[in-house]
Amino acid sequence: MTTSLTIAQAAQATGLSVHTLRYYERIGLLDPVERRDNHHRRYTQEDLDWIAFLKKLKATGLPVRAMLRYAELRRAGNTVESVSQRKALLQAHTLCVQHTLAELQENLAVLQHKLVLYEALEQQASAAGRDTAASTSHPERMAS
């Protein structure tokens, strides 16, 4: 017997709201979820795995339209065309994610540089026994 979860349990397990789960099903990101005789949704492990993947796509900035296209291709099965198109979609998105990561790394390096500068200025002020480390009101200019 396979275990299935109610929508509330699935929401808790995935970190998504009940509203979001219903929305994903309504727009086609999720296949119609199995329902019991009482019409309550029952989510399987396969559903939860798919939702986890959708969350990764969303977290990496893939637009909903592209997520819908991926879901449509997934529903088409593992045909050569479907697999090829899903692969291409993920390859293109991977390039975007890599570009974003590179930009974030550059920004992080600037922030880390500033932190080192301010640490040095604090140490300079402490060693001199005064409240200010430099005569300029813009200490970041000192590092340029």
XYZ file of C-alpha atoms in Angstrom, residues 22-144:
123
model
C -4.291 24.227 -5.684
C -3.022 26.997 -7.958
C -0.251 24.780 -9.374
C -2.837 22.117 -10.143
C -5.264 24.623 -11.666
C -2.695 26.138 -14.060
C -1.240 22.763 -15.026
C 2.086 22.674 -13.198
C 0.767 19.685 -11.283
C -1.130 16.897 -12.938
C -4.622 16.462 -11.519
C -4.042 15.044 -8.064
C -5.722 11.778 -7.134
C -8.900 12.277 -5.149
C -10.650 9.978 -2.753
C -14.381 9.283 -2.712
C -14.848 12.375 -0.535
C -13.136 14.436 -3.311
C -10.186 15.289 -1.065
C -6.840 15.429 -2.814
C -4.267 12.754 -1.963
C -0.643 13.493 -2.833
C 1.742 10.630 -3.590
C 5.502 10.562 -3.166
C 5.788 11.090 -6.920
C 3.694 14.265 -6.562
C 5.917 15.467 -3.717
C 9.086 14.768 -5.720
C 7.714 16.743 -8.667
C 6.739 19.628 -6.375
C 10.267 19.623 -4.912
C 11.682 19.917 -8.441
C 9.259 22.744 -9.276
C 10.439 24.566 -6.164
C 14.044 24.267 -7.390
C 13.070 25.662 -10.778
C 11.224 28.545 -9.142
C 14.044 29.234 -6.665
C 16.501 29.508 -9.541
C 14.310 32.035 -11.310
C 12.703 29.975 -14.052
C 9.574 31.848 -15.184
C 6.221 30.140 -14.619
C 5.643 30.063 -18.378
C 8.814 27.983 -18.833
C 7.840 25.776 -15.893
C 4.496 25.162 -17.591
C 6.268 24.258 -20.822
C 8.500 21.829 -18.938
C 5.450 20.262 -17.241
C 3.734 19.907 -20.616
C 6.796 18.179 -22.075
C 7.012 15.916 -19.022
C 3.409 14.838 -19.540
C 4.292 13.926 -23.141
C 6.483 11.138 -21.772
C 10.053 10.209 -22.519
C 9.869 10.529 -26.275
C 13.018 11.664 -28.054
C 11.428 15.039 -28.795
C 10.167 15.582 -25.240
C 13.464 14.614 -23.641
C 15.416 16.758 -26.107
C 13.234 19.801 -25.455
C 13.330 19.370 -21.670
C 17.101 19.041 -21.832
C 17.378 22.194 -23.962
C 15.124 24.120 -21.589
C 17.219 23.082 -18.582
C 20.486 23.799 -20.402
C 19.347 27.329 -21.245
C 18.165 27.881 -17.685
C 21.424 26.497 -16.305
C 23.325 29.144 -18.292
C 21.106 31.841 -16.780
C 21.683 30.478 -13.277
C 25.448 30.361 -13.869
C 25.391 33.984 -15.055
C 23.421 35.015 -11.975
C 25.848 33.147 -9.725
C 28.811 34.894 -11.354
C 27.185 38.293 -10.764
C 26.449 37.363 -7.162
C 30.067 36.257 -6.670
C 31.279 39.625 -7.976
C 28.901 41.471 -5.660
C 29.940 39.308 -2.730
C 33.603 40.085 -3.403
C 32.849 43.824 -3.227
C 30.991 43.391 0.063
C 33.793 41.294 1.520
C 36.319 43.934 0.445
C 34.296 46.606 2.250
C 34.115 44.487 5.391
C 37.897 44.064 5.391
C 38.264 47.829 4.956
C 35.940 48.606 7.849
C 37.650 46.045 10.064
C 40.998 47.731 9.346
C 39.538 51.170 10.065
C 38.113 49.945 13.373
C 41.480 48.480 14.342
C 43.225 51.695 13.321
C 40.868 53.766 15.474
C 41.231 51.387 18.390
C 45.022 51.459 18.185
C 45.025 55.249 18.062
C 42.601 55.433 20.973
C 40.102 57.615 19.215
C 36.553 57.435 17.931
C 37.373 58.043 14.270
C 39.806 56.083 12.145
C 40.276 58.530 9.313
C 39.884 62.188 8.617
C 37.560 61.566 5.694
C 33.823 61.114 6.019
C 33.986 58.471 3.248
C 36.349 55.737 4.443
C 35.490 53.534 1.474
C 37.350 56.021 -0.737
C 40.537 55.196 1.139
C 40.559 51.698 -0.336
C 40.155 52.801 -3.928
